[in-house]
Amino acid sequence: MTSAILEERKDQIHRTGQGDIDIACNRESLAGAVSQRACVFCGSRVVLYPIADALHLVHGPIGCAVYTWDIRGSLSSGPELHRMSFSTDLQEVDVIFGGEKKLEAALDELIDRHSPKAAFVYSTCIVGIIGDDLEAVCRKMTEKKGIPVLPVMSEGFKGSKREGYLAACKAMFKLVGTEDVSDVSPISVNILGDFNLAGEIWIVREYFRRMGVEVVANITGDGRVKDVGRSHGAALNLVQCSGATLDLAKMIKEKYGKPFIRVSYLGIEDMAESLYQVADFFKDIDPNIVQRTQDLVKDELSKLMPEIARYRKDLEGKKVAMYVGGSFKAFSLLKAFRHLGMKVVMVGSQTGTKEDYAELAQIADPGTILVDDANPLELSAFIKEKDVDVFVGGVKERPIAFKMGVGFCDHNHERKEALEGFEGMLNFAREIHSSVMSPVWSFVPRRSNRISKIIKEAGNE
Amino acid sequence: MSKVKNKVEKANFVSTTNACKLCTPLGASLAFRGVEGAIPFQHGSQGCSTYMRRYIISHFREPVDIASSALGEKNAIYGGGPNLKKGILNVMKKYDPLLIGIATTCLTETIGDDVPRILFEFRQEFGDLKLPELVSVSSPSYNGTHMDGWHGAVCSLVEQLCTEQAEKDDSVNILPNMISCEDIRELRDICERFEVEATILPDISETLDAPALEDYVKIPTGGTPIKSIKKMSGASATIEFGRCLADKTGGVALEKKFGVKNHRIGIPMGLRETDALFDTLEEVTGTPTPRRYELERGRLIDAYVDGHKYVFGKRAIVYGEEDLVTGLCSFLSEIGVEVVLAGTGARGKGLEKAIADATEGVARKMPIVREGVDFHDIADEAEELKADLMIGHSKGYKYAKAWNIPLIRVGFPIHDRFGGQRILHIGYRGALSLFDKIVNAVLEKKQSDSNIGYGYL
């Protein structure tokens, strides 16, 4: 068991109930540890990617652009420029003589071809090394093309995914404040940190519509450049996810004085709580909003709860492990699993902070394993030790669970099933149910060996 | 055959839209994964290995552990050597591998890390430990495509492991190019029935398509045994697949250094390229082709006859890796499908000549052949070509959908369908299965386009 954990990683793992939590996190991944984490470029790319009417040009060799081509199920209600993969495809000669000319020519060509509302230019490892002046090229092209051309300083080696979020927010912040906001309602919000996977932002927007709240900008799911430009006009920023867009909310607060709150649309309590927080914020301007919100939640829950109860019957007592990108998601998931009668025994994240883990330790059951920046060997050891029934993670975690004969639920940005909102909770319950209850698990060695052992022992008695 | 069309160089190639190629270290990592007890290791920033793992997992649906030296900013400035050494030690501790396959990335190539030297130092510093084999390949992603990474890794494995003349035996080396797990299994079956001992390098058939297990296996079983690689210098011959290979390959290296005769044939796709494989096997083993394959061959021709009317004259766009495209063109020419455009993201591997050679005497017309293209370029030309079919990996889906024509998924990656690793492309059975797929795609299209929806087609 311990052999799966390298000495240098031991302080990044904690078991609740065994002393004070002081988990090490936010450090560089260990060389040779096969971390599940990506890089700075990845962080920026996944945050900005869903802005659908912008050109997203990756300045670098081909891989960076290829591996992020249409990577998320981020839906758009209009333009779909975000679903294309653009790259300067740097070649050896560019590495030697510099890629600025090529970048300029690429922007020239692509902006003419696609008429985007803005262009994001992502820096990659190699650009940081050869020293192309991305900012200068972007300035020049902004002038020449008459649209904002924004550098995203996301050299992969400059830290972890988290630094990429900051780079993305810095790039977006240059757009904020560029549009007229005179017609924005005083009861208005921006949705930050939601990527409209499988149309989830549309579910949440519908709730706000029913509450009488105007949504100014989706940042970034189903996002538009113009909306980001007028996002400073919204009265309140709602930040979801573990800080992917938190920096943007902070920048808006500092410059435009607009407050933000952290929300989550996953699970029953967190969804309802988020709506109530918004209602509470606007209740002085619109006293009826509280009642409307209560009615909405009541209406949704009366539809949802009987269905959840049906699934719960089967799922009661089953064990769950999860490994997610941002730890904020883990809070919501942990509560959501409790509604299904399931027990969370391991929680891990790629980018959690000390505060996140401390809060997780508070709400988790005793004996729960908390882990920062894990890898396949650790994850598989924990799955085995805790004998879990279902594992929640992303594409890289899926085969780890499946290979050991454990159910899996994709709760990462590649999922194509809407899991947010009250509708999403039902989808989530359905997916967990169909994962855990499938008859296939009785055939995998993990279970079938155990079953045959039990039968054998029973026969001997 | 009409005159080979001159390749039109694009006047102002500056950007890539929806690339039709992958990066070099990905190919290298895949190849290393086909060696017994091996862990691929990318010397670069953490993102490279994570992204590639995700990409590969989406196709194979298998755990793919690729280690990284996880370079940060300081390493990028002062050099990645210390991290590479530390990373190797950590991989040794956790995985206890027999071999670590180290592929460089654009980052480490550009900062000028001299990997062979770092490995030399590493061996000196840690010579008291039980060290795994350390094989390295230079694979900067701004230089070539994933196929260069693949062939580079294979060549490095041969050159760095096969250093001494092994005792001569009757075995055969097969360097199969980048084909599917199922293809490798087919190849192994063929060799078994020829009763020839074959070293297939790499062998991803088990390492990237393993059974369900009780436990997480650190390194999946299977792969080409290191012992067998070391013995390749004593084999009676090498057969390497590919008409678009570099001058220097594993096969060439073995021939030059140890005099192992290298037989270079195309990927055995379709009837004639498969015939070439069986002819070569007969030649190097002195064993006649087992009857089983004569029956398979006969069945294939029978199917060709039964289905010829449905596919003759259909116009196809074919894209992907150079050698896969060549194999497809060869096969399609046999069944009367006209390839109107053959595209690859790679350059300078002689695709046009390879296609001309492979379709010689059968194709009525040479396709337009395009190197260094992306899907934007392909679409640009294809609009006018009125194709009936697209054949290639799953990234062409967006375009096939826009043109409302079937996409026959082959090769790597297949991200939007199940079972990519189990697609059989090679041998008579592979040809038959591709033929069935294509005929049925044509029939299905006809059926769905019809108001009546015929029950007999």
PDB file of C-alpha atoms in Angstrom, chain A residues 164-331:
ATOM      1  CA  GLY A 164      -3.101  29.413 -16.455  1.00  0.00           C
ATOM      2  CA  TYR A 165      -6.402  30.515 -14.953  1.00  0.00           C
ATOM      3  CA  LEU A 166      -4.791  33.772 -13.910  1.00  0.00           C
ATOM      4  CA  ALA A 167      -3.317  34.304 -17.376  1.00  0.00           C
ATOM      5  CA  ALA A 168      -6.772  33.747 -18.863  1.00  0.00           C
ATOM      6  CA  CYS A 169      -8.394  36.189 -16.460  1.00  0.00           C
ATOM      7  CA  LYS A 170      -5.782  38.822 -17.204  1.00  0.00           C
ATOM      8  CA  ALA A 171      -6.472  38.468 -20.913  1.00  0.00           C
ATOM      9  CA  MET A 172     -10.245  38.692 -20.421  1.00  0.00           C
ATOM     10  CA  PHE A 173      -9.985  41.642 -18.098  1.00  0.00           C
ATOM     11  CA  LYS A 174      -8.672  43.686 -21.015  1.00  0.00           C
ATOM     12  CA  LEU A 175     -12.104  43.246 -22.611  1.00  0.00           C
ATOM     13  CA  VAL A 176     -14.080  44.205 -19.517  1.00  0.00           C
ATOM     14  CA  GLY A 177     -15.301  47.789 -19.602  1.00  0.00           C
ATOM     15  CA  THR A 178     -15.173  48.168 -23.355  1.00  0.00           C
ATOM     16  CA  GLU A 179     -18.929  48.125 -23.973  1.00  0.00           C
ATOM     17  CA  ASP A 180     -21.848  50.330 -23.012  1.00  0.00           C
ATOM     18  CA  VAL A 181     -23.750  49.205 -19.914  1.00  0.00           C
ATOM     19  CA  SER A 182     -26.480  51.856 -19.716  1.00  0.00           C
ATOM     20  CA  ASP A 183     -29.258  49.332 -20.400  1.00  0.00           C
ATOM     21  CA  VAL A 184     -28.151  46.735 -17.827  1.00  0.00           C
ATOM     22  CA  SER A 185     -30.781  45.978 -15.158  1.00  0.00           C
ATOM     23  CA  PRO A 186     -29.926  46.726 -11.519  1.00  0.00           C
ATOM     24  CA  ILE A 187     -30.915  43.130 -10.826  1.00  0.00           C
ATOM     25  CA  SER A 188     -28.233  41.454 -12.862  1.00  0.00           C
ATOM     26  CA  VAL A 189     -25.413  38.982 -12.557  1.00  0.00           C
ATOM     27  CA  ASN A 190     -22.518  37.511 -14.506  1.00  0.00           C
ATOM     28  CA  ILE A 191     -22.126  33.757 -14.496  1.00  0.00           C
ATOM     29  CA  LEU A 192     -18.427  33.062 -14.013  1.00  0.00           C
ATOM     30  CA  GLY A 193     -16.670  29.729 -14.018  1.00  0.00           C
ATOM     31  CA  ASP A 194     -19.264  27.753 -15.889  1.00  0.00           C
ATOM     32  CA  PHE A 195     -18.407  26.293 -19.260  1.00  0.00           C
ATOM     33  CA  ASN A 196     -21.839  25.293 -20.545  1.00  0.00           C
ATOM     34  CA  LEU A 197     -20.998  21.625 -20.797  1.00  0.00           C
ATOM     35  CA  ALA A 198     -23.970  19.891 -22.372  1.00  0.00           C
ATOM     36  CA  GLY A 199     -25.901  23.177 -22.129  1.00  0.00           C
ATOM     37  CA  GLU A 200     -25.698  23.464 -18.330  1.00  0.00           C
ATOM     38  CA  ILE A 201     -25.522  27.252 -18.379  1.00  0.00           C
ATOM     39  CA  TRP A 202     -28.890  27.308 -20.121  1.00  0.00           C
ATOM     40  CA  ILE A 203     -30.407  25.390 -17.211  1.00  0.00           C
ATOM     41  CA  VAL A 204     -29.001  27.897 -14.719  1.00  0.00           C
ATOM     42  CA  ARG A 205     -29.974  30.920 -16.815  1.00  0.00           C
ATOM     43  CA  GLU A 206     -33.536  29.636 -16.939  1.00  0.00           C
ATOM     44  CA  TYR A 207     -33.644  29.645 -13.119  1.00  0.00           C
ATOM     45  CA  PHE A 208     -32.421  33.231 -13.056  1.00  0.00           C
ATOM     46  CA  ARG A 209     -34.991  34.196 -15.677  1.00  0.00           C
ATOM     47  CA  ARG A 210     -37.716  32.743 -13.464  1.00  0.00           C
ATOM     48  CA  MET A 211     -36.318  34.723 -10.535  1.00  0.00           C
ATOM     49  CA  GLY A 212     -36.273  37.950 -12.539  1.00  0.00           C
ATOM     50  CA  VAL A 213     -32.504  38.272 -12.678  1.00  0.00           C
ATOM     51  CA  GLU A 214     -30.784  39.422 -15.846  1.00  0.00           C
ATOM     52  CA  VAL A 215     -27.660  37.548 -16.850  1.00  0.00           C
ATOM     53  CA  VAL A 216     -25.236  39.946 -18.503  1.00  0.00           C
ATOM     54  CA  ALA A 217     -22.341  37.698 -19.409  1.00  0.00           C
ATOM     55  CA  ASN A 218     -21.628  33.993 -19.391  1.00  0.00           C
ATOM     56  CA  ILE A 219     -17.968  33.656 -18.572  1.00  0.00           C
ATOM     57  CA  THR A 220     -17.137  31.631 -20.412  1.00  0.00           C
ATOM     58  CA  GLY A 221     -19.656  28.936 -21.442  1.00  0.00           C
ATOM     59  CA  ASP A 222     -21.662  30.081 -24.501  1.00  0.00           C
ATOM     60  CA  GLY A 223     -19.602  33.250 -24.038  1.00  0.00           C
ATOM     61  CA  ARG A 224     -19.426  36.260 -26.317  1.00  0.00           C
ATOM     62  CA  VAL A 225     -16.749  38.905 -26.545  1.00  0.00           C
ATOM     63  CA  LYS A 226     -19.312  41.720 -26.378  1.00  0.00           C
ATOM     64  CA  ASP A 227     -20.876  40.330 -23.197  1.00  0.00           C
ATOM     65  CA  VAL A 228     -17.494  40.133 -21.487  1.00  0.00           C
ATOM     66  CA  GLY A 229     -17.047  43.766 -22.543  1.00  0.00           C
ATOM     67  CA  ARG A 230     -20.152  44.816 -20.641  1.00  0.00           C
ATOM     68  CA  SER A 231     -19.802  42.418 -17.720  1.00  0.00           C
ATOM     69  CA  HIS A 232     -18.713  45.263 -15.433  1.00  0.00           C
ATOM     70  CA  GLY A 233     -22.286  46.517 -15.649  1.00  0.00           C
ATOM     71  CA  ALA A 234     -23.721  43.549 -13.747  1.00  0.00           C
ATOM     72  CA  ALA A 235     -24.539  44.143 -10.087  1.00  0.00           C
ATOM     73  CA  LEU A 236     -23.090  40.840  -8.872  1.00  0.00           C
ATOM     74  CA  ASN A 237     -20.613  38.239 -10.026  1.00  0.00           C
ATOM     75  CA  LEU A 238     -21.315  34.575  -9.355  1.00  0.00           C
ATOM     76  CA  VAL A 239     -18.132  32.550  -9.331  1.00  0.00           C
ATOM     77  CA  GLN A 240     -18.289  28.805  -9.737  1.00  0.00           C
ATOM     78  CA  CYS A 241     -15.467  26.317  -9.889  1.00  0.00           C
ATOM     79  CA  SER A 242     -12.304  26.369  -7.842  1.00  0.00           C
ATOM     80  CA  GLY A 243     -11.086  29.738  -8.800  1.00  0.00           C
ATOM     81  CA  ALA A 244     -10.771  29.372 -12.574  1.00  0.00           C
ATOM     82  CA  THR A 245     -12.369  32.798 -12.901  1.00  0.00           C
ATOM     83  CA  LEU A 246     -12.047  34.010  -9.327  1.00  0.00           C
ATOM     84  CA  ASP A 247      -9.220  36.333 -10.317  1.00  0.00           C
ATOM     85  CA  LEU A 248     -11.423  38.009 -12.890  1.00  0.00           C
ATOM     86  CA  ALA A 249     -14.118  38.611 -10.275  1.00  0.00           C
ATOM     87  CA  LYS A 250     -11.492  40.115  -7.991  1.00  0.00           C
ATOM     88  CA  MET A 251     -10.226  42.399 -10.742  1.00  0.00           C
ATOM     89  CA  ILE A 252     -13.769  43.563 -11.524  1.00  0.00           C
ATOM     90  CA  LYS A 253     -14.387  44.190  -7.853  1.00  0.00           C
ATOM     91  CA  GLU A 254     -11.256  46.213  -7.495  1.00  0.00           C
ATOM     92  CA  LYS A 255     -11.758  48.361 -10.560  1.00  0.00           C
ATOM     93  CA  TYR A 256     -15.538  48.601 -10.795  1.00  0.00           C
ATOM     94  CA  GLY A 257     -16.579  47.910  -7.228  1.00  0.00           C
ATOM     95  CA  LYS A 258     -18.872  45.009  -8.138  1.00  0.00           C
ATOM     96  CA  PRO A 259     -18.989  42.298  -5.489  1.00  0.00           C
ATOM     97  CA  PHE A 260     -18.831  38.569  -6.082  1.00  0.00           C
ATOM     98  CA  ILE A 261     -20.016  35.460  -4.293  1.00  0.00           C
ATOM     99  CA  ARG A 262     -18.911  31.857  -4.751  1.00  0.00           C
ATOM    100  CA  VAL A 263     -21.606  29.462  -5.858  1.00  0.00           C
ATOM    101  CA  SER A 264     -22.088  25.930  -7.104  1.00  0.00           C
ATOM    102  CA  TYR A 265     -24.812  24.537  -9.338  1.00  0.00           C
ATOM    103  CA  LEU A 266     -24.064  20.926  -8.544  1.00  0.00           C
ATOM    104  CA  GLY A 267     -26.276  18.963  -6.200  1.00  0.00           C
ATOM    105  CA  ILE A 268     -29.475  19.915  -4.475  1.00  0.00           C
ATOM    106  CA  GLU A 269     -28.331  22.023  -1.524  1.00  0.00           C
ATOM    107  CA  ASP A 270     -25.656  23.916  -3.360  1.00  0.00           C
ATOM    108  CA  MET A 271     -27.932  24.724  -6.280  1.00  0.00           C
ATOM    109  CA  ALA A 272     -30.712  25.940  -4.003  1.00  0.00           C
ATOM    110  CA  GLU A 273     -28.285  27.753  -1.735  1.00  0.00           C
ATOM    111  CA  SER A 274     -26.764  29.578  -4.697  1.00  0.00           C
ATOM    112  CA  LEU A 275     -30.163  30.784  -5.878  1.00  0.00           C
ATOM    113  CA  TYR A 276     -31.095  31.891  -2.366  1.00  0.00           C
ATOM    114  CA  GLN A 277     -27.858  33.835  -2.055  1.00  0.00           C
ATOM    115  CA  VAL A 278     -28.664  35.693  -5.250  1.00  0.00           C
ATOM    116  CA  ALA A 279     -32.216  36.384  -4.071  1.00  0.00           C
ATOM    117  CA  ASP A 280     -30.874  37.610  -0.782  1.00  0.00           C
ATOM    118  CA  PHE A 281     -28.507  39.977  -2.528  1.00  0.00           C
ATOM    119  CA  PHE A 282     -31.311  41.614  -4.527  1.00  0.00           C
ATOM    120  CA  LYS A 283     -34.087  41.483  -1.948  1.00  0.00           C
ATOM    121  CA  ASP A 284     -33.782  45.144  -1.028  1.00  0.00           C
ATOM    122  CA  ILE A 285     -34.400  46.240  -4.614  1.00  0.00           C
ATOM    123  CA  ASP A 286     -36.983  43.541  -5.334  1.00  0.00           C
ATOM    124  CA  PRO A 287     -38.603  42.177  -2.160  1.00  0.00           C
ATOM    125  CA  ASN A 288     -40.623  39.568  -4.076  1.00  0.00           C
ATOM    126  CA  ILE A 289     -37.560  37.824  -5.411  1.00  0.00           C
ATOM    127  CA  VAL A 290     -37.231  35.714  -2.265  1.00  0.00           C
ATOM    128  CA  GLN A 291     -40.697  34.271  -2.654  1.00  0.00           C
ATOM    129  CA  ARG A 292     -40.187  33.611  -6.352  1.00  0.00           C
ATOM    130  CA  THR A 293     -36.971  31.788  -5.586  1.00  0.00           C
ATOM    131  CA  GLN A 294     -38.574  29.684  -2.869  1.00  0.00           C
ATOM    132  CA  ASP A 295     -41.376  28.748  -5.256  1.00  0.00           C
ATOM    133  CA  LEU A 296     -38.873  27.809  -7.910  1.00  0.00           C
ATOM    134  CA  VAL A 297     -36.876  25.576  -5.594  1.00  0.00           C
ATOM    135  CA  LYS A 298     -40.007  23.987  -4.152  1.00  0.00           C
ATOM    136  CA  ASP A 299     -41.383  23.319  -7.591  1.00  0.00           C
ATOM    137  CA  GLU A 300     -38.162  21.750  -8.800  1.00  0.00           C
ATOM    138  CA  LEU A 301     -37.654  19.651  -5.682  1.00  0.00           C
ATOM    139  CA  SER A 302     -41.174  18.271  -5.752  1.00  0.00           C
ATOM    140  CA  LYS A 303     -40.404  16.891  -9.202  1.00  0.00           C
ATOM    141  CA  LEU A 304     -36.920  15.715  -8.321  1.00  0.00           C
ATOM    142  CA  MET A 305     -37.120  14.125  -4.895  1.00  0.00           C
ATOM    143  CA  PRO A 306     -39.396  11.157  -5.639  1.00  0.00           C
ATOM    144  CA  GLU A 307     -37.099  10.167  -8.491  1.00  0.00           C
ATOM    145  CA  ILE A 308     -34.009  10.494  -6.301  1.00  0.00           C
ATOM    146  CA  ALA A 309     -35.667   8.288  -3.692  1.00  0.00           C
ATOM    147  CA  ARG A 310     -36.087   5.517  -6.259  1.00  0.00           C
ATOM    148  CA  TYR A 311     -32.383   5.564  -7.113  1.00  0.00           C
ATOM    149  CA  ARG A 312     -31.385   5.855  -3.487  1.00  0.00           C
ATOM    150  CA  LYS A 313     -32.985   2.512  -2.705  1.00  0.00           C
ATOM    151  CA  ASP A 314     -30.405   0.765  -4.859  1.00  0.00           C
ATOM    152  CA  LEU A 315     -27.460   2.983  -4.058  1.00  0.00           C
ATOM    153  CA  GLU A 316     -27.676   3.163  -0.266  1.00  0.00           C
ATOM    154  CA  GLY A 317     -24.343   2.366   1.380  1.00  0.00           C
ATOM    155  CA  LYS A 318     -22.261   2.180  -1.806  1.00  0.00           C
ATOM    156  CA  LYS A 319     -18.808   3.711  -1.631  1.00  0.00           C
ATOM    157  CA  VAL A 320     -17.438   6.517  -3.757  1.00  0.00           C
ATOM    158  CA  ALA A 321     -14.003   7.893  -4.497  1.00  0.00           C
ATOM    159  CA  MET A 322     -13.467  11.061  -6.478  1.00  0.00           C
ATOM    160  CA  TYR A 323     -10.592  12.827  -8.114  1.00  0.00           C
ATOM    161  CA  VAL A 324     -11.502  16.151  -9.663  1.00  0.00           C
ATOM    162  CA  GLY A 325      -9.725  19.143 -11.146  1.00  0.00           C
ATOM    163  CA  GLY A 326     -10.932  21.809  -8.755  1.00  0.00           C
ATOM    164  CA  SER A 327     -11.680  21.009  -5.142  1.00  0.00           C
ATOM    165  CA  PHE A 328     -14.733  23.265  -5.033  1.00  0.00           C
ATOM    166  CA  LYS A 329     -16.569  20.735  -7.147  1.00  0.00           C
ATOM    167  CA  ALA A 330     -15.717  18.097  -4.582  1.00  0.00           C
ATOM    168  CA  PHE A 331     -17.760  19.861  -1.863  1.00  0.00           C
TER     169      PHE A 331
END
